[in-house]
Amino acid sequence: MQTTPHNEAKRGDYAETVLLPGDPQRTEWIAATFLQDVRCVNRVRGALAYTGRYRGAPISLHTTGIGAPSLAIYAHELLETYGAKTLIRVGTCGGLAEHVKLRSLVISQSSSSDSAINRQLFGVYDYAPSANFELLCRAARLAAEMGLVHHVGQTASSDVFYHPDVLGRFAGVRAHGALAVDMETNALYTVAARFGAKALSICTVVDSLVNHEDTDSTERQELFTDMVRLALDVATNATSAEAEPGSPQR
């Protein structure tokens, strides 16, 4: 019998730290490329999940799908049912500022949203979810030590991917410093706060809403290597001296 309606894993199948890719193919690639002693713990609805080890530390991966509602379900169940304590999103985003270039990393400090989900939970309050400060500082430090092009600051999350006013709808958050937009970070930070868990979102910029540039889908797996390596080092509290500059750990 499944432990939840969306997951066939048993209690104890997940590590306390879980990386959250949106795409099941990316989840599978991360498991094969970076982890040792890997086993698949969930295939329900194609939301692939794996548990293995990175530099000797237990790490799990769980696919979240696209958008806030999908991520919120999996994050809630990981924290409530499976005992996860740290969730790190490794996803994609669109640049909202001219200096946020393609292929750079955005480490989200906080995330605004156009979603109605939080309004159902907080009434008259506009809740402002944010990253765990410890993880945020560690990610910023390691990214600098690793020589990665990265930006740290506020982001936005939107429920609408295809919108007739591509950039104008972000005028308010852009004027107040939003660096990039995705669809999941706000939900991740909100659910983590509800459970007193640690959360961080690290995204690779795959298109720019300002310059109308984008990356090719065929190169995206290669683009994610730096992001995933950074997230894994943050998750395991590795130092830059421990991180090998060459190929990913297998």
mmCIF file of C-alpha atoms in Angstrom:
data_model
loop_
_atom_site.group_PDB
_atom_site.id
_atom_site.type_symbol
_atom_site.label_atom_id
_atom_site.label_comp_id
_atom_site.label_asym_id
_atom_site.label_seq_id
_atom_site.Cartn_x
_atom_site.Cartn_y
_atom_site.Cartn_z
ATOM 1 C CA MET A 1 0.000 0.000 0.000
ATOM 2 C CA GLN A 2 1.329 3.447 -0.919
ATOM 3 C CA THR A 3 2.365 5.740 1.936
ATOM 4 C CA THR A 4 0.729 8.714 0.174
ATOM 5 C CA PRO A 5 -1.535 8.957 -2.903
ATOM 6 C CA HIS A 6 1.436 10.237 -4.915
ATOM 7 C CA ASN A 7 4.364 8.189 -3.651
ATOM 8 C CA GLU A 8 5.128 4.503 -3.359
ATOM 9 C CA ALA A 9 8.279 4.971 -1.236
ATOM 10 C CA LYS A 10 8.336 3.573 2.280
ATOM 11 C CA ARG A 11 9.203 5.629 5.334
ATOM 12 C CA GLY A 12 12.962 5.705 5.598
ATOM 13 C CA ASP A 13 13.494 5.598 1.829
ATOM 14 C CA TYR A 14 14.372 9.299 1.670
ATOM 15 C CA ALA A 15 17.387 11.050 3.107
ATOM 16 C CA GLU A 16 16.802 14.101 5.295
ATOM 17 C CA THR A 17 18.111 16.288 2.447
ATOM 18 C CA VAL A 18 16.272 16.188 -0.889
ATOM 19 C CA LEU A 19 17.083 17.972 -4.150
ATOM 20 C CA LEU A 20 14.029 18.914 -6.183
ATOM 21 C CA PRO A 21 14.374 18.986 -9.991
ATOM 22 C CA GLY A 22 11.198 19.676 -11.927
ATOM 23 C CA ASP A 23 11.881 17.322 -14.837
ATOM 24 C CA PRO A 24 12.027 13.532 -14.326
ATOM 25 C CA GLN A 25 14.718 13.235 -17.014
ATOM 26 C CA ARG A 26 16.830 15.745 -15.093
ATOM 27 C CA THR A 27 16.263 13.772 -11.903
ATOM 28 C CA GLU A 28 17.420 10.602 -13.617
ATOM 29 C CA TRP A 29 20.473 12.398 -15.047
ATOM 30 C CA ILE A 30 21.486 13.797 -11.656
ATOM 31 C CA ALA A 31 21.194 10.366 -10.052
ATOM 32 C CA ALA A 32 23.294 8.703 -12.759
ATOM 33 C CA THR A 33 25.897 11.472 -12.968
ATOM 34 C CA PHE A 34 26.497 12.555 -9.388
ATOM 35 C CA LEU A 35 25.318 9.913 -6.916
ATOM 36 C CA GLN A 36 26.683 6.575 -5.752
ATOM 37 C CA ASP A 37 24.739 3.557 -4.443
ATOM 38 C CA VAL A 38 21.616 4.848 -6.155
ATOM 39 C CA ARG A 39 18.192 3.233 -5.901
ATOM 40 C CA CYS A 40 14.865 4.387 -7.312
ATOM 41 C CA VAL A 41 12.259 4.882 -4.578
ATOM 42 C CA ASN A 42 9.323 6.308 -6.532
ATOM 43 C CA ARG A 43 7.878 6.067 -10.039
ATOM 44 C CA VAL A 44 4.243 7.019 -9.359
ATOM 45 C CA ARG A 45 2.917 9.515 -11.950
ATOM 46 C CA GLY A 46 6.391 9.610 -13.488
ATOM 47 C CA ALA A 47 7.679 11.689 -10.558
ATOM 48 C CA LEU A 48 10.959 9.802 -10.362
ATOM 49 C CA ALA A 49 12.743 9.808 -7.017
ATOM 50 C CA TYR A 50 16.122 8.364 -6.077
ATOM 51 C CA THR A 51 18.214 7.974 -2.956
ATOM 52 C CA GLY A 52 21.993 7.609 -3.005
ATOM 53 C CA ARG A 53 25.158 9.136 -1.618
ATOM 54 C CA TYR A 54 27.250 12.157 -2.575
ATOM 55 C CA ARG A 55 30.746 12.330 -1.110
ATOM 56 C CA GLY A 56 29.545 9.749 1.383
ATOM 57 C CA ALA A 57 26.512 11.749 2.535
ATOM 58 C CA PRO A 58 22.959 10.450 1.989
ATOM 59 C CA ILE A 59 21.035 12.497 -0.576
ATOM 60 C CA SER A 60 17.651 12.030 -2.221
ATOM 61 C CA LEU A 61 16.176 13.453 -5.412
ATOM 62 C CA HIS A 62 12.481 13.944 -6.090
ATOM 63 C CA THR A 63 10.824 15.215 -9.261
ATOM 64 C CA THR A 64 8.293 17.980 -8.593
ATOM 65 C CA GLY A 65 6.713 18.562 -11.984
ATOM 66 C CA ILE A 66 5.753 22.034 -13.199
ATOM 67 C CA GLY A 67 4.196 24.755 -11.071
ATOM 68 C CA ALA A 68 3.412 25.602 -7.473
ATOM 69 C CA PRO A 69 0.561 23.130 -6.827
ATOM 70 C CA SER A 70 2.603 20.161 -8.004
ATOM 71 C CA LEU A 71 5.719 21.123 -6.039
ATOM 72 C CA ALA A 72 3.674 21.940 -2.944
ATOM 73 C CA ILE A 73 2.187 18.437 -2.844
ATOM 74 C CA TYR A 74 5.551 16.687 -3.049
ATOM 75 C CA ALA A 75 7.278 19.092 -0.658
ATOM 76 C CA HIS A 76 4.456 18.709 1.882
ATOM 77 C CA GLU A 77 4.621 14.917 1.750
ATOM 78 C CA LEU A 78 8.413 14.795 1.916
ATOM 79 C CA LEU A 79 8.371 16.936 5.063
ATOM 80 C CA GLU A 80 5.286 15.547 6.793
ATOM 81 C CA THR A 81 5.366 11.855 5.841
ATOM 82 C CA TYR A 82 8.989 11.073 5.017
ATOM 83 C CA GLY A 83 10.831 13.193 7.561
ATOM 84 C CA ALA A 84 12.835 15.361 5.177
ATOM 85 C CA LYS A 85 14.392 18.406 6.809
ATOM 86 C CA THR A 86 16.117 20.226 3.939
ATOM 87 C CA LEU A 87 14.735 20.813 0.429
ATOM 88 C CA ILE A 88 16.795 22.392 -2.359
ATOM 89 C CA ARG A 89 15.232 23.232 -5.705
ATOM 90 C CA VAL A 90 17.461 22.804 -8.771
ATOM 91 C CA GLY A 91 15.464 24.255 -11.630
ATOM 92 C CA THR A 92 15.267 26.771 -14.437
ATOM 93 C CA CYS A 93 14.240 30.412 -14.524
ATOM 94 C CA GLY A 94 13.835 33.357 -16.856
ATOM 95 C CA GLY A 95 15.895 36.490 -16.362
ATOM 96 C CA LEU A 96 14.026 39.685 -15.425
ATOM 97 C CA ALA A 97 17.052 42.000 -15.248
ATOM 98 C CA GLU A 98 19.432 42.921 -18.048
ATOM 99 C CA HIS A 99 22.512 41.950 -16.036
ATOM 100 C CA VAL A 100 21.139 38.456 -15.354
ATOM 101 C CA LYS A 101 22.589 36.655 -18.344
ATOM 102 C CA LEU A 102 21.807 33.291 -19.895
ATOM 103 C CA ARG A 103 23.479 30.305 -18.217
ATOM 104 C CA SER A 104 24.157 32.166 -14.975
ATOM 105 C CA LEU A 105 22.775 30.965 -11.646
ATOM 106 C CA VAL A 106 20.141 32.715 -9.535
ATOM 107 C CA ILE A 107 20.078 31.916 -5.824
ATOM 108 C CA SER A 108 16.719 33.082 -4.527
ATOM 109 C CA GLN A 109 16.699 35.021 -1.265
ATOM 110 C CA SER A 110 12.927 35.509 -1.311
ATOM 111 C CA SER A 111 10.132 35.030 -3.797
ATOM 112 C CA SER A 112 7.059 37.093 -4.669
ATOM 113 C CA SER A 113 4.143 35.416 -6.418
ATOM 114 C CA ASP A 114 1.007 36.066 -8.452
ATOM 115 C CA SER A 115 -0.485 32.820 -7.137
ATOM 116 C CA ALA A 116 -3.697 32.738 -5.133
ATOM 117 C CA ILE A 117 -2.441 29.821 -3.038
ATOM 118 C CA ASN A 118 -0.994 31.933 -0.241
ATOM 119 C CA ARG A 119 -4.121 34.079 -0.105
ATOM 120 C CA GLN A 120 -6.062 31.006 0.931
ATOM 121 C CA LEU A 121 -3.629 30.444 3.799
ATOM 122 C CA PHE A 122 -2.855 33.941 5.091
ATOM 123 C CA GLY A 123 -6.036 35.960 4.563
ATOM 124 C CA VAL A 124 -5.303 39.696 4.396
ATOM 125 C CA TYR A 125 -1.541 39.177 4.702
ATOM 126 C CA ASP A 126 0.788 39.046 1.713
ATOM 127 C CA TYR A 127 3.123 36.411 3.091
ATOM 128 C CA ALA A 128 6.769 36.883 2.066
ATOM 129 C CA PRO A 129 8.534 33.491 2.123
ATOM 130 C CA SER A 130 12.301 33.405 2.069
ATOM 131 C CA ALA A 131 15.218 31.006 1.874
ATOM 132 C CA ASN A 132 16.926 29.492 4.883
ATOM 133 C CA PHE A 133 19.650 31.982 5.794
ATOM 134 C CA GLU A 134 22.277 29.333 6.525
ATOM 135 C CA LEU A 135 21.792 27.626 3.158
ATOM 136 C CA LEU A 136 21.637 30.967 1.348
ATOM 137 C CA CYS A 137 24.947 32.150 2.808
ATOM 138 C CA ARG A 138 26.604 28.792 2.146
ATOM 139 C CA ALA A 139 25.430 28.783 -1.473
ATOM 140 C CA ALA A 140 26.640 32.337 -2.089
ATOM 141 C CA ARG A 141 30.040 31.582 -0.560
ATOM 142 C CA LEU A 142 30.552 28.320 -2.449
ATOM 143 C CA ALA A 143 29.393 29.808 -5.753
ATOM 144 C CA ALA A 144 31.985 32.566 -5.394
ATOM 145 C CA GLU A 145 34.721 30.100 -4.405
ATOM 146 C CA MET A 146 33.842 27.875 -7.365
ATOM 147 C CA GLY A 147 34.038 30.844 -9.747
ATOM 148 C CA LEU A 148 30.420 30.508 -10.880
ATOM 149 C CA VAL A 149 28.566 33.417 -12.446
ATOM 150 C CA HIS A 150 25.697 33.863 -10.025
ATOM 151 C CA HIS A 151 23.240 36.361 -8.571
ATOM 152 C CA VAL A 152 21.697 36.389 -5.090
ATOM 153 C CA GLY A 153 18.470 38.265 -4.471
ATOM 154 C CA GLN A 154 14.729 38.277 -4.727
ATOM 155 C CA THR A 155 12.853 36.421 -7.434
ATOM 156 C CA ALA A 156 9.264 35.987 -8.570
ATOM 157 C CA SER A 157 7.090 32.912 -9.096
ATOM 158 C CA SER A 158 4.197 32.890 -11.545
ATOM 159 C CA ASP A 159 1.362 30.453 -12.164
ATOM 160 C CA VAL A 160 1.176 31.529 -15.829
ATOM 161 C CA PHE A 161 3.826 30.400 -18.296
ATOM 162 C CA TYR A 162 2.239 31.690 -21.514
ATOM 163 C CA HIS A 163 0.985 35.243 -20.996
ATOM 164 C CA PRO A 164 0.146 37.871 -23.647
ATOM 165 C CA ASP A 165 2.050 40.561 -21.725
ATOM 166 C CA VAL A 166 5.352 38.703 -21.479
ATOM 167 C CA LEU A 167 7.379 41.321 -19.593
ATOM 168 C CA GLY A 168 4.908 44.024 -18.580
ATOM 169 C CA ARG A 169 3.200 41.850 -15.982
ATOM 170 C CA PHE A 170 6.472 41.806 -14.022
ATOM 171 C CA ALA A 171 6.869 45.606 -14.008
ATOM 172 C CA GLY A 172 6.173 45.930 -10.290
ATOM 173 C CA VAL A 173 8.527 43.228 -9.066
ATOM 174 C CA ARG A 174 11.204 44.254 -11.572
ATOM 175 C CA ALA A 175 11.058 47.827 -10.283
ATOM 176 C CA HIS A 176 11.663 46.436 -6.814
ATOM 177 C CA GLY A 177 14.670 44.322 -7.773
ATOM 178 C CA ALA A 178 13.379 40.902 -8.845
ATOM 179 C CA LEU A 179 16.140 39.116 -10.733
ATOM 180 C CA ALA A 180 14.299 36.210 -12.345
ATOM 181 C CA VAL A 181 11.029 34.316 -12.514
ATOM 182 C CA ASP A 182 10.161 30.648 -12.119
ATOM 183 C CA MET A 183 6.966 28.830 -11.145
ATOM 184 C CA GLU A 184 7.883 27.005 -7.936
ATOM 185 C CA THR A 185 10.191 28.843 -5.516
ATOM 186 C CA ASN A 186 7.480 30.753 -3.656
ATOM 187 C CA ALA A 187 5.601 27.518 -2.946
ATOM 188 C CA LEU A 188 8.766 25.751 -1.803
ATOM 189 C CA TYR A 189 9.658 28.475 0.700
ATOM 190 C CA THR A 190 6.084 28.668 1.983
ATOM 191 C CA VAL A 191 5.700 24.920 2.573
ATOM 192 C CA ALA A 192 9.137 24.695 4.188
ATOM 193 C CA ALA A 193 8.272 27.538 6.572
ATOM 194 C CA ARG A 194 5.063 25.754 7.582
ATOM 195 C CA PHE A 195 7.074 22.716 8.673
ATOM 196 C CA GLY A 196 10.036 24.605 10.114
ATOM 197 C CA ALA A 197 12.281 23.062 7.462
ATOM 198 C CA LYS A 198 15.250 24.484 5.565
ATOM 199 C CA ALA A 199 14.778 25.383 1.903
ATOM 200 C CA LEU A 200 16.753 26.976 -0.896
ATOM 201 C CA SER A 201 16.126 27.521 -4.593
ATOM 202 C CA ILE A 202 18.998 27.583 -7.086
ATOM 203 C CA CYS A 203 18.035 28.044 -10.737
ATOM 204 C CA THR A 204 19.848 28.241 -14.053
ATOM 205 C CA VAL A 205 18.813 31.099 -16.352
ATOM 206 C CA VAL A 206 17.651 29.441 -19.569
ATOM 207 C CA ASP A 207 15.954 32.456 -21.151
ATOM 208 C CA SER A 208 15.715 36.215 -20.742
ATOM 209 C CA LEU A 209 12.376 38.000 -20.770
ATOM 210 C CA VAL A 210 14.274 41.274 -21.170
ATOM 211 C CA ASN A 211 16.558 40.426 -24.097
ATOM 212 C CA HIS A 212 14.327 37.738 -25.650
ATOM 213 C CA GLU A 213 17.230 35.283 -25.692
ATOM 214 C CA ASP A 214 17.039 31.637 -24.787
ATOM 215 C CA THR A 215 19.156 28.537 -24.599
ATOM 216 C CA ASP A 216 18.627 25.496 -26.774
ATOM 217 C CA SER A 217 16.937 22.545 -25.107
ATOM 218 C CA THR A 218 19.706 20.267 -26.389
ATOM 219 C CA GLU A 219 22.333 22.018 -24.234
ATOM 220 C CA ARG A 220 20.332 22.293 -21.043
ATOM 221 C CA GLN A 221 21.555 19.139 -19.341
ATOM 222 C CA GLU A 222 25.121 20.373 -19.786
ATOM 223 C CA LEU A 223 24.100 23.754 -18.365
ATOM 224 C CA PHE A 224 22.876 22.159 -15.161
ATOM 225 C CA THR A 225 26.202 20.649 -14.095
ATOM 226 C CA ASP A 226 27.390 23.715 -12.149
ATOM 227 C CA MET A 227 23.979 24.237 -10.542
ATOM 228 C CA VAL A 228 23.676 20.646 -9.378
ATOM 229 C CA ARG A 229 27.257 20.458 -8.129
ATOM 230 C CA LEU A 230 26.703 23.678 -6.158
ATOM 231 C CA ALA A 231 23.431 22.386 -4.692
ATOM 232 C CA LEU A 232 25.008 19.079 -3.673
ATOM 233 C CA ASP A 233 27.964 20.830 -2.039
ATOM 234 C CA VAL A 234 25.572 23.144 -0.200
ATOM 235 C CA ALA A 235 23.474 20.160 0.878
ATOM 236 C CA THR A 236 26.439 18.215 2.208
ATOM 237 C CA ASN A 237 28.199 21.295 3.632
ATOM 238 C CA ALA A 238 31.239 20.583 1.462
ATOM 239 C CA THR A 239 34.001 23.152 1.127
ATOM 240 C CA SER A 240 35.436 24.438 -2.122
ATOM 241 C CA ALA A 241 38.668 22.593 -1.314
ATOM 242 C CA GLU A 242 36.756 19.299 -1.303
ATOM 243 C CA ALA A 243 35.042 20.023 -4.625
ATOM 244 C CA GLU A 244 36.917 18.631 -7.588
ATOM 245 C CA PRO A 245 37.198 21.093 -10.511
ATOM 246 C CA GLY A 246 36.895 18.327 -13.088
ATOM 247 C CA SER A 247 34.144 15.847 -13.831
ATOM 248 C CA PRO A 248 31.119 15.335 -11.557
ATOM 249 C CA GLN A 249 31.479 12.870 -8.708
ATOM 250 C CA ARG A 250 30.247 9.410 -9.608
#
